[in-house]
CSV table of C-alpha atoms in Angstrom, one decimal:
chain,number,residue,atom,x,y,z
A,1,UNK,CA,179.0,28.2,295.4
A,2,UNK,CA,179.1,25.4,293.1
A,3,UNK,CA,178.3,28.1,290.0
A,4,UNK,CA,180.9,30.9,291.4
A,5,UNK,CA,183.2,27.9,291.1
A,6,UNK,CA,182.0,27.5,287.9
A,7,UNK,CA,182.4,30.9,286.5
A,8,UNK,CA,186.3,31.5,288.1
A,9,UNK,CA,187.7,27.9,286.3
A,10,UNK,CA,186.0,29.4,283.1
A,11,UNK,CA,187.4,32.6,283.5
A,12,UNK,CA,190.8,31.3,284.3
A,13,UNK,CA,190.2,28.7,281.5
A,14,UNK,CA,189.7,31.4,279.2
A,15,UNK,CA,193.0,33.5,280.1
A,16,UNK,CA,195.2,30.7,280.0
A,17,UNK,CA,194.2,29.3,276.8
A,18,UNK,CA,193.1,32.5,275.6
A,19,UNK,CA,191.6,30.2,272.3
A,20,UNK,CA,191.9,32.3,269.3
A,21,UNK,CA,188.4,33.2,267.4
A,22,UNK,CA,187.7,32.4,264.2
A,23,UNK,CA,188.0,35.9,261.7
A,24,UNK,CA,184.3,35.5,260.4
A,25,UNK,CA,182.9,35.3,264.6
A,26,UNK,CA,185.2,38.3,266.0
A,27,UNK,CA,182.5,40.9,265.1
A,28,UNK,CA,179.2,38.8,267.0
A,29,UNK,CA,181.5,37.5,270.7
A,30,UNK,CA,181.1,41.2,272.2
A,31,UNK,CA,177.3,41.0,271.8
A,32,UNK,CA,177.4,37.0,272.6
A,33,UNK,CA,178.8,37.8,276.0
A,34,UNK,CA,176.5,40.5,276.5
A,35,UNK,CA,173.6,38.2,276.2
A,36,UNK,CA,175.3,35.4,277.9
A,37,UNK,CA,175.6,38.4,280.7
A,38,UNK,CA,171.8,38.8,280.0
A,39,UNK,CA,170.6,35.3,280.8
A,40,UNK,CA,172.9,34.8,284.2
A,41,UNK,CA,171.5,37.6,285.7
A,42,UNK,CA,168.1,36.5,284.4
A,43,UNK,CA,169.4,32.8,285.9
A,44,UNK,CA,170.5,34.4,289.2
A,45,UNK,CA,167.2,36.8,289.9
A,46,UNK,CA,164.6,33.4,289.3
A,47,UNK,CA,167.3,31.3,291.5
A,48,UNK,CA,166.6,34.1,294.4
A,49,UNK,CA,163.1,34.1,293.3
A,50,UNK,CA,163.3,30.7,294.3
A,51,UNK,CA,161.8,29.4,291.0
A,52,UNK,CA,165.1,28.5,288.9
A,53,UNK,CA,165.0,25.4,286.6
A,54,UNK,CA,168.0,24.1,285.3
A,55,UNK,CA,166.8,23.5,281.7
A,56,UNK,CA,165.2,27.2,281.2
A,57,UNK,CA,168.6,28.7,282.0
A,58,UNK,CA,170.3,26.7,279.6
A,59,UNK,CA,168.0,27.2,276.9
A,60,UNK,CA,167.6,30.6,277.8
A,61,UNK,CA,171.3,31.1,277.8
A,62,UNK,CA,172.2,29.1,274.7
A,63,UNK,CA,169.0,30.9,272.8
A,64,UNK,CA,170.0,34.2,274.0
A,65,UNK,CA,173.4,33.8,272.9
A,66,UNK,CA,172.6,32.4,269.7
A,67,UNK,CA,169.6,35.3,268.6
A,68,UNK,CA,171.6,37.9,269.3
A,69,UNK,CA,175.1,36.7,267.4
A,70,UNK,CA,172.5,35.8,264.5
A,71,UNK,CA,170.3,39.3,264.7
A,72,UNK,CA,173.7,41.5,264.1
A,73,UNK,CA,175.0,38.7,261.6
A,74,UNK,CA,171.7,39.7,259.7
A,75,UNK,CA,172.4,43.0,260.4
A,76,UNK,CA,175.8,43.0,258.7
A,77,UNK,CA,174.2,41.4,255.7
A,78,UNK,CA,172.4,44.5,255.6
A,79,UNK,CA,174.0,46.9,256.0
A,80,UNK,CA,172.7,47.7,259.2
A,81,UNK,CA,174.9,45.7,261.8
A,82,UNK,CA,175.9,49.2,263.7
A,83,UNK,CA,172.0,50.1,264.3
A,84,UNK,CA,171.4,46.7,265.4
A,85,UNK,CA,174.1,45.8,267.5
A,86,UNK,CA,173.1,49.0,269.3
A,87,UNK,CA,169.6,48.1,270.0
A,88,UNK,CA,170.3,44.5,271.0
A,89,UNK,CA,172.3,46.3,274.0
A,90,UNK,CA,169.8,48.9,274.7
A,91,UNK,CA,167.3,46.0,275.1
A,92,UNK,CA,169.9,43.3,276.7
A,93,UNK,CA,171.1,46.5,279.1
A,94,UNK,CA,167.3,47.1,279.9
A,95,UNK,CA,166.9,43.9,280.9
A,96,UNK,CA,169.9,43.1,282.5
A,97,UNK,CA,169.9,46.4,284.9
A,98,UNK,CA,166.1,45.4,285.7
A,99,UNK,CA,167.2,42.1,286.5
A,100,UNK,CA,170.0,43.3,288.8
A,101,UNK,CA,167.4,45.9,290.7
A,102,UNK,CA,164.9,42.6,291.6
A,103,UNK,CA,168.5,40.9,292.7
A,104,UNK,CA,169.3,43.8,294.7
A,105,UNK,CA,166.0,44.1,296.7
A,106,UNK,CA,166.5,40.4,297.5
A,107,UNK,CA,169.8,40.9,299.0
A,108,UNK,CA,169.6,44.2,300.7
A,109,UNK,CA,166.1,43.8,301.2
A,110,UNK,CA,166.1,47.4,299.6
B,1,UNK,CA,152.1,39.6,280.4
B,2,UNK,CA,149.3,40.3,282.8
B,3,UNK,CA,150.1,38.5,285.7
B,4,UNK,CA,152.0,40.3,288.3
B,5,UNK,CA,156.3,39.6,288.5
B,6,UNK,CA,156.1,39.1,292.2
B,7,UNK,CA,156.4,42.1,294.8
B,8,UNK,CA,159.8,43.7,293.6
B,9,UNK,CA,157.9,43.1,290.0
B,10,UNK,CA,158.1,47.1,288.8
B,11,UNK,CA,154.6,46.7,287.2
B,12,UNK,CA,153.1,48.5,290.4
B,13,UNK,CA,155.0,52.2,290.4
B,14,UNK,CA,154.6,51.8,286.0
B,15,UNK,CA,151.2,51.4,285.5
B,16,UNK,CA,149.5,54.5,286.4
B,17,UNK,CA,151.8,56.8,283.9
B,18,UNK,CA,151.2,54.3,281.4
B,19,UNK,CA,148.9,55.6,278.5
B,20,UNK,CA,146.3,53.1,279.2
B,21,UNK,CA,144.8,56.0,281.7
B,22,UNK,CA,141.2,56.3,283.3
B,23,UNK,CA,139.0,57.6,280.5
B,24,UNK,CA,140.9,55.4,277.9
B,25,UNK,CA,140.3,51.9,279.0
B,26,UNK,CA,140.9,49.8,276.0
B,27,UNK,CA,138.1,46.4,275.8
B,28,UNK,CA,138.9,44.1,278.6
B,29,UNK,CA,140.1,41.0,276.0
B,30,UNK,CA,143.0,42.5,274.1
B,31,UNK,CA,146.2,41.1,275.9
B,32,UNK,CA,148.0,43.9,277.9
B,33,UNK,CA,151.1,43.1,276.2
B,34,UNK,CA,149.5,44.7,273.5
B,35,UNK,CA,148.7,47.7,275.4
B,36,UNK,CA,152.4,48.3,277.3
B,37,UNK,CA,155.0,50.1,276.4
B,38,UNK,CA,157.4,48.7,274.5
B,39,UNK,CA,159.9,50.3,277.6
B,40,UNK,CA,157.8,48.9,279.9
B,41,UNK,CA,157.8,45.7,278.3
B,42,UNK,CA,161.2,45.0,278.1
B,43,UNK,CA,161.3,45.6,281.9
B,44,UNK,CA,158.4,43.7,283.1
B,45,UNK,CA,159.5,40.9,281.2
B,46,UNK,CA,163.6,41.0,281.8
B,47,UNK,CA,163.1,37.5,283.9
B,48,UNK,CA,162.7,34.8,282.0
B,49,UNK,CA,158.9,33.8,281.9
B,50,UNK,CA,159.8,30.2,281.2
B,51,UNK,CA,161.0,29.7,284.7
B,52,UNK,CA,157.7,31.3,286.2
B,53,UNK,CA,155.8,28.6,283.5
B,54,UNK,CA,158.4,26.0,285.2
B,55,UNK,CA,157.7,26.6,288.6
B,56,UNK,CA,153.5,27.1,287.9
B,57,UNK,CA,154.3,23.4,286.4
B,58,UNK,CA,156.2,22.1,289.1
B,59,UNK,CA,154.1,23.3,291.5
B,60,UNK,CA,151.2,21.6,289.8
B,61,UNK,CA,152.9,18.1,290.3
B,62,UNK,CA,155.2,17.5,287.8
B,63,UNK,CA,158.5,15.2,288.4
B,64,UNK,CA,161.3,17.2,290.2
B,65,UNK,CA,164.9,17.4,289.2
B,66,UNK,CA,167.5,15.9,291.0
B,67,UNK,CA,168.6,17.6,294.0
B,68,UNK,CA,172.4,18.3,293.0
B,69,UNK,CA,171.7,18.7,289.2
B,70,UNK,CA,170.5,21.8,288.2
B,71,UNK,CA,173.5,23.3,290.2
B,72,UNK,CA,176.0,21.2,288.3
B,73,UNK,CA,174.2,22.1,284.9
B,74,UNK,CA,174.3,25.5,285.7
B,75,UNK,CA,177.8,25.8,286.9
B,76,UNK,CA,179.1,24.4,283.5
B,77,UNK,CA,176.8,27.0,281.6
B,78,UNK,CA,178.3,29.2,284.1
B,79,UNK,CA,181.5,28.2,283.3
B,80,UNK,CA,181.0,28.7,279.6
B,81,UNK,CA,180.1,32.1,280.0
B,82,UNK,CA,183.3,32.8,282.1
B,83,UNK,CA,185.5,31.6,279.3
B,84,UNK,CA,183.0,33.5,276.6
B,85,UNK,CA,183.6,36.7,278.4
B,86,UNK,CA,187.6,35.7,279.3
B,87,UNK,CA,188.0,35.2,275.3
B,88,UNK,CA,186.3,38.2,274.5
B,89,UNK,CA,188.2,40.4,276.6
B,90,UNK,CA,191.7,38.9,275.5
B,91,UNK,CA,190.5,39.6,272.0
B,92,UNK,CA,189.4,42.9,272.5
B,93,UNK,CA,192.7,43.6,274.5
B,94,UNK,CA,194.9,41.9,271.7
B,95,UNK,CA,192.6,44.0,268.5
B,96,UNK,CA,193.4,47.2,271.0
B,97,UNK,CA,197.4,46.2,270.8
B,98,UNK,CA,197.5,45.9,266.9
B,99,UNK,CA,195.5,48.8,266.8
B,100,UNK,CA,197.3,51.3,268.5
B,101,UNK,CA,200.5,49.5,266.8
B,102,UNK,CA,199.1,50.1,263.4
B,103,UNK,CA,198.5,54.0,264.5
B,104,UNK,CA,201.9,54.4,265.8
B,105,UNK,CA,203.5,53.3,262.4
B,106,UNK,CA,201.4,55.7,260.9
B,107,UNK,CA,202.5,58.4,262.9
B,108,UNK,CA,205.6,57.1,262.6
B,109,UNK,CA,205.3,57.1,259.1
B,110,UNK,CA,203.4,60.6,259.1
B,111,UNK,CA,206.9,62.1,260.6
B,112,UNK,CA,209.0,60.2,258.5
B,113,UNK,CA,207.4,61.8,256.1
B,114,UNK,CA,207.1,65.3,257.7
B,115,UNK,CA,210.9,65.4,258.1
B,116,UNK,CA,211.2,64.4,254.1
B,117,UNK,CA,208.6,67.2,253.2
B,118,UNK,CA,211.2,69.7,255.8
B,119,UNK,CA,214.1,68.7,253.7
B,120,UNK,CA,212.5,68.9,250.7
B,121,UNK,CA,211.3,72.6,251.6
B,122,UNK,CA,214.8,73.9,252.6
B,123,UNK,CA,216.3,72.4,249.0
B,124,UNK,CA,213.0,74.5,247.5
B,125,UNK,CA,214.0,77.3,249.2
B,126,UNK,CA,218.4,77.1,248.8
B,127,UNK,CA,217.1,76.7,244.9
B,128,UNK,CA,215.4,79.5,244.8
B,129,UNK,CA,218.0,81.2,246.7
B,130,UNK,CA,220.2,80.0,243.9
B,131,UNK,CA,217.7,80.9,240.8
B,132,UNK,CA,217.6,84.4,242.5
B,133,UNK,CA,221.7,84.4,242.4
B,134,UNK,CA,221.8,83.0,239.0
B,135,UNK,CA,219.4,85.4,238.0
B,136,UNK,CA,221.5,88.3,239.1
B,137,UNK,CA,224.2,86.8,237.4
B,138,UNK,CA,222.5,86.5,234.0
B,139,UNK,CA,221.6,90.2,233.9
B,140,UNK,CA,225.6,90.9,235.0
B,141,UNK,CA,226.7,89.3,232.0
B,142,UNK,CA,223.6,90.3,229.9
B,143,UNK,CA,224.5,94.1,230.7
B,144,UNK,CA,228.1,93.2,229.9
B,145,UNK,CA,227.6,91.5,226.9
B,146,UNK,CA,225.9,94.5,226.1
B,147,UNK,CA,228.5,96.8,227.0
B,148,UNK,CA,231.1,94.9,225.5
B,149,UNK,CA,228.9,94.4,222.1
B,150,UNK,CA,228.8,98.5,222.3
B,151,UNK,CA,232.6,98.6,222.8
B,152,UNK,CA,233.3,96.0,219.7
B,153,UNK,CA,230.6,97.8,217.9
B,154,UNK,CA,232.8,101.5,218.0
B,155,UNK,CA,236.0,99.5,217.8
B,156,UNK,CA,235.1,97.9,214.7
B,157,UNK,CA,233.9,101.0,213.3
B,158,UNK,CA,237.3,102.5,214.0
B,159,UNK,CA,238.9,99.2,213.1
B,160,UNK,CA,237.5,99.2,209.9
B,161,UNK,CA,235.8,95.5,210.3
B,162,UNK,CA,232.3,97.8,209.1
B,163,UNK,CA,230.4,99.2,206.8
B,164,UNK,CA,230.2,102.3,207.3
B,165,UNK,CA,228.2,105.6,206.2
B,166,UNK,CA,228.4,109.3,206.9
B,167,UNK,CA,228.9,112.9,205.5
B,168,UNK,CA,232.6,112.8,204.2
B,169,UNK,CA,235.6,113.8,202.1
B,170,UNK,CA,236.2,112.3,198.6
B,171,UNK,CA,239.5,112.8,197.3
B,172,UNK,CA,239.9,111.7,193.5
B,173,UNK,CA,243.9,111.8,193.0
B,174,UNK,CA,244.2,111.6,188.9
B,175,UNK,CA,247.7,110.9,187.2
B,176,UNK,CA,248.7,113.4,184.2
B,177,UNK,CA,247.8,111.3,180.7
B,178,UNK,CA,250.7,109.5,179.4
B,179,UNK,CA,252.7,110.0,183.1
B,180,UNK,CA,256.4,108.7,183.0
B,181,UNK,CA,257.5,107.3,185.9
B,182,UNK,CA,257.9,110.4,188.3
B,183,UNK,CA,254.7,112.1,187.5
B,184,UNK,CA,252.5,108.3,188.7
B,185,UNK,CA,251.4,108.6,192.0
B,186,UNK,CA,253.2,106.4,194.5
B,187,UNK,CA,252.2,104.2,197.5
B,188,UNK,CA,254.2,107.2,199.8
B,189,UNK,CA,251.3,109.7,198.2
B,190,UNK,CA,248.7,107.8,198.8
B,191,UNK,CA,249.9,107.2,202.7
B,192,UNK,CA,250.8,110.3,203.2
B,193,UNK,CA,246.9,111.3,202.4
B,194,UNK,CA,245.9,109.2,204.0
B,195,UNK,CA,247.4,109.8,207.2
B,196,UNK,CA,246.8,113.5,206.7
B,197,UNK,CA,243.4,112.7,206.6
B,198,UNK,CA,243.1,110.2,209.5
B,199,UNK,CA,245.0,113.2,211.3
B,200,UNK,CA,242.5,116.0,210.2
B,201,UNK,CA,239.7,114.0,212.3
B,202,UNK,CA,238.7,111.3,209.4
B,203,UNK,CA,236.9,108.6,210.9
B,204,UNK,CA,237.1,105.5,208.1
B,205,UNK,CA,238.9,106.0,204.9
B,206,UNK,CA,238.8,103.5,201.9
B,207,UNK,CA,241.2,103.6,198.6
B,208,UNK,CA,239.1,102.5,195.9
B,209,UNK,CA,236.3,101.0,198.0
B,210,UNK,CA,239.0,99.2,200.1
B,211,UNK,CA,238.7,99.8,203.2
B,212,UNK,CA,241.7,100.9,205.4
B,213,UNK,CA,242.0,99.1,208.7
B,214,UNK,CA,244.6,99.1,211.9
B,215,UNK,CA,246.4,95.8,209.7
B,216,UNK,CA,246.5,97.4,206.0
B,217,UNK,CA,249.0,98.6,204.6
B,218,UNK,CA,249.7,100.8,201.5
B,219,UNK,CA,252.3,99.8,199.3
B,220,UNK,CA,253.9,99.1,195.8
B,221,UNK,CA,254.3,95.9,194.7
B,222,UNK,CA,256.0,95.8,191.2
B,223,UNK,CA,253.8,98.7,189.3
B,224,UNK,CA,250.7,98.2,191.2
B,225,UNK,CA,249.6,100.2,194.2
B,226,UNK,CA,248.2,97.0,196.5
B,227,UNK,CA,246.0,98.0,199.2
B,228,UNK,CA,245.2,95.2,201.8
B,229,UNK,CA,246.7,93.3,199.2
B,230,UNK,CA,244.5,93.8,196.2
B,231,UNK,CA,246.4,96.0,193.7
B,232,UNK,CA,244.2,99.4,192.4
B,233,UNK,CA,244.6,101.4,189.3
B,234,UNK,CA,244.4,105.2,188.9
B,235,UNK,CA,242.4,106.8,189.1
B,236,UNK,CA,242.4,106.5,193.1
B,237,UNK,CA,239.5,107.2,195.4
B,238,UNK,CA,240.3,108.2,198.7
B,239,UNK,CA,236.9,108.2,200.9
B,240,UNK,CA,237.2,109.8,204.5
B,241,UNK,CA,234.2,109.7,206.4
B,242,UNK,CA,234.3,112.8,209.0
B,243,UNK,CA,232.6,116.2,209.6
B,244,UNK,CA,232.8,118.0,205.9
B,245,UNK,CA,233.3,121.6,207.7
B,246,UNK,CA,236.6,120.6,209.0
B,247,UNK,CA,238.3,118.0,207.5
B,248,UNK,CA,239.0,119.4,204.0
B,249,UNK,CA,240.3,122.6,205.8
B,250,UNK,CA,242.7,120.5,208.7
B,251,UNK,CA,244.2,118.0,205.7
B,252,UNK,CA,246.3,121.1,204.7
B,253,UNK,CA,247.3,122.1,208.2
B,254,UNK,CA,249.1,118.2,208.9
B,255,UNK,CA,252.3,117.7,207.6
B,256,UNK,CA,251.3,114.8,206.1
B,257,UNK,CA,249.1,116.7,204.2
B,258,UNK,CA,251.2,119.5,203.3
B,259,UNK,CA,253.7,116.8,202.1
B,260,UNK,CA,251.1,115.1,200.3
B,261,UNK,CA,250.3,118.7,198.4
B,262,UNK,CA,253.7,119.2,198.0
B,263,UNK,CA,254.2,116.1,195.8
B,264,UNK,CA,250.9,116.7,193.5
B,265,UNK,CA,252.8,120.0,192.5
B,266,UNK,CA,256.5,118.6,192.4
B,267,UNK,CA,255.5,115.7,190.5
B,268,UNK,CA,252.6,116.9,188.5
B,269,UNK,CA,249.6,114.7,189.4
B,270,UNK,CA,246.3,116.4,190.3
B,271,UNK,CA,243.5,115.8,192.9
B,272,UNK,CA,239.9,117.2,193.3
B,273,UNK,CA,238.5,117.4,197.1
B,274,UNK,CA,234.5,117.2,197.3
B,275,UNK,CA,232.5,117.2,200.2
B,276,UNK,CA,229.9,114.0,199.9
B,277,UNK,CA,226.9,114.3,202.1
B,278,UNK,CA,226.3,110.5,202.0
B,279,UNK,CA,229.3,108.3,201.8
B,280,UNK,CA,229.4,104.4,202.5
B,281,UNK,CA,232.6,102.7,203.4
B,282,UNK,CA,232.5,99.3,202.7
B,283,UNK,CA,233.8,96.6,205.5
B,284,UNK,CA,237.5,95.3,205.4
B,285,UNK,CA,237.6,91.5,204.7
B,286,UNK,CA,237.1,89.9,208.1
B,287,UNK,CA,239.9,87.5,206.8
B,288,UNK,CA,242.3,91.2,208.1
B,289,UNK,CA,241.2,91.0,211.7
B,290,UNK,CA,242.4,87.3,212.2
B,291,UNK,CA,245.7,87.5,214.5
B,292,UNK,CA,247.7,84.7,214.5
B,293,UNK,CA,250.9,85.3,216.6
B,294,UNK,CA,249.7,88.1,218.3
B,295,UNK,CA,247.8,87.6,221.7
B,296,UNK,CA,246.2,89.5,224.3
B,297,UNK,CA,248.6,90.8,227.1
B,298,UNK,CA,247.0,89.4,230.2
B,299,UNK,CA,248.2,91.9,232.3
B,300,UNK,CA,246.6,94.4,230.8
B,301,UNK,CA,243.1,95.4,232.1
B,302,UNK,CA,242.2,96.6,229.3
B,303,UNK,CA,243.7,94.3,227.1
B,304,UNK,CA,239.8,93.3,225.7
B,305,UNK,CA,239.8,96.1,224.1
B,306,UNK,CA,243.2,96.3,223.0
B,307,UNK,CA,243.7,96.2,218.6
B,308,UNK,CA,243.7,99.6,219.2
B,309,UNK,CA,246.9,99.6,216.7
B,310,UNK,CA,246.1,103.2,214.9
């Protein structure tokens, strides 16, 4: 309850102020939110799995976050930030639909 | 990893389509991770294995966390992601504005243009129109200045303004040696010869190389004959371009021919005819053919060609 709470002041946090990104960081928040995405659901399925730690999801989110902003940074340097960007979702949406099927067997019991 | 996920783990319905088949078993110590899919992979391992290592930890005694903390610590990460995802979509919303701004001045700017490349056409095409119209025009007054080069061309022929060549009359008019005053030939003998012989059909005549034009005049001034103004001696040429089977023959059926033969015999002077088959008249002074009170009736459509004075 406590995290839904969480999630609508950020949202609403994040309308209001609506905080302009820096020019250089535009390109890497898509994919940052998509990993962010990544490591809540990850967060959610071990907290119905009954085996959530705090400090794992906050590493995992901050690490997740971080890796993937820096893989397609890398990427542009190369010349390759398209490809890359594209499989960091393929993977991140792998993982994130898995991670919503286990969520959904523990809810529907399905 | 090896270890099962748990039962909604989707290791079970994976494995047996795997390639790691009956018949291919690989040696029981390399890691299985090796051996998956990298598909398979991805989705065995989409939870975290930290919190799995966590739990196995706790489990095994470790300290536990306070009760209220890890919900506090995750709604703030929680929270972080909310305004992550908030930013991200007023971003991409605001990019999408600009965008599509940016793309309707250019097609703004795209018909702006169009319209210029319309107008532009249309003046192409009323040019051309025009050039076409001009055109015309230029071939008009191309054929007229042709036609009226062709008219100025037989009027100055018969004008006298020049030279001239053709089959032709000469008539040499020779004084009596020693002539006293009634046997020289006069201005009046000379005219009327010459207007005999512009009635018989001549078509230019000179006196003495001068040629006779619609403004000359024959006439005595003191002892000299003067024709256009330049006085001539005996004995006088009188040149008649015209067709040589008629003209000698018709000079003696004009009166002013007749008269003109008259006078040779009253007063004594003689004059030989010969038919010339090449005569050249020269051109009157152009000095002749400048009017300077007269001017063209405008009334008159065909005043252009008027001079016609003969």
């Amino acid at each position: 309850m406590i995290a839904a709470l969480g999630l609508l002041i950020g949202v609403v946090l994040g309308l209001v102020l609506s905080p302009d990104v820096p020019l250089g960081l535009e390109p890497y928040l898509p994919i940052a939110v998509v990993a962010a995405l990544d490591a809540v659901f990850g967060g959610l399925r071990a907290y119905l799995d009954g085996i959530f730690d705090d400090k794992v999801f906050v590493v995992s989110f901050l690490s997740n976050v971080v890796i993937a902003a820096a893989i397609v940074y890398l990427g542009d340097r190369l010349g390759v930030g398209g490809q890359l960007s594209t499989g960091v979702i393929v993977v991140l949406g792998i993982r994130i639909f898995s991670n919503v099927a286990a969520i959904r067997r523990h809810l529907f019991h399905a | 990893m090896a270890e099962p996920t748990g039962p909604t783990g989707p290791t079970g319905p994976t494995r047996p389509t795997g390639p790691t088949g009956p018949g291919r078993r690989p040696p029981a110590d390399v890691p299985e991770q090796v051996r998956l899919p990298l598909l398979t992979l991805i989705t065995q391992q989409s939870l975290d294995e930290d919190y799995r290592t966590a739990a196995a930890r706790r489990a095994a005694g470790a300290p536990l966390p306070p009760r209220d903390r890890p919900r506090r610590t995750a709604a703030v990460v929680i929270g972080v992601f909310g305004l992550l995802a908030a930013t991200a979509f007023v971003q991409t919303s605001r990019n999408a504005d600009a965008a599509s701004a940016s793309r309707e001045t250019l097609i703004a700017q795209i018909e702006n243009r169009r319209g210029v490349l319309a107008r532009q056409t249309d003046r192409v095409a009323r040019l051309n129109d025009r050039n076409t119209a001009l055109e015309r025009s230029v071939t008009d007054l191309t054929g007229q200045t042709l036609e009226a080069d062709g008219v100025r061309e037989t009027l100055a022929t018969g004008t006298g303004f020049v030279a001239v060549e053709g089959e032709g009359l000469r008539v040499t008019v020779t004084e009596p040696e020693n002539a006293d005053e009634n046997q020289q030939v006069k201005d009046e003998d000379l005219a009327l010869l010459v207007n005999g012989l512009w009635e018989a059909g001549a078509e230019a005549v000179a006196v003495n190389g001068r040629r006779l034009t619609a403004r000359s005049a024959i006439r005595t001034s003191g002892l000299a004959i003067k024709v256009n103004g330049v006085g001539i001696a005996a004995p006088y040429t009188v040149e008649a371009v015209g067709d040589t089977r008629v003209l000698a023959a018709r000079l003696f059926e004009t009166t002013s021919g007749l008269l003109f033969a008259d006078n040779a015999t009253t007063y004594g002077f003689s004059y030989d005819l010969d038919n010339v088959d090449a005569l050249e008249l020269p051109a009157a002074p152009p000095g002749l053919a400048v009017l300077r009170t007269a001017v063209t009736s405008s009334d008159d459509p065909r005043a252009e060609r008027g001079g016609d004075g003969r």
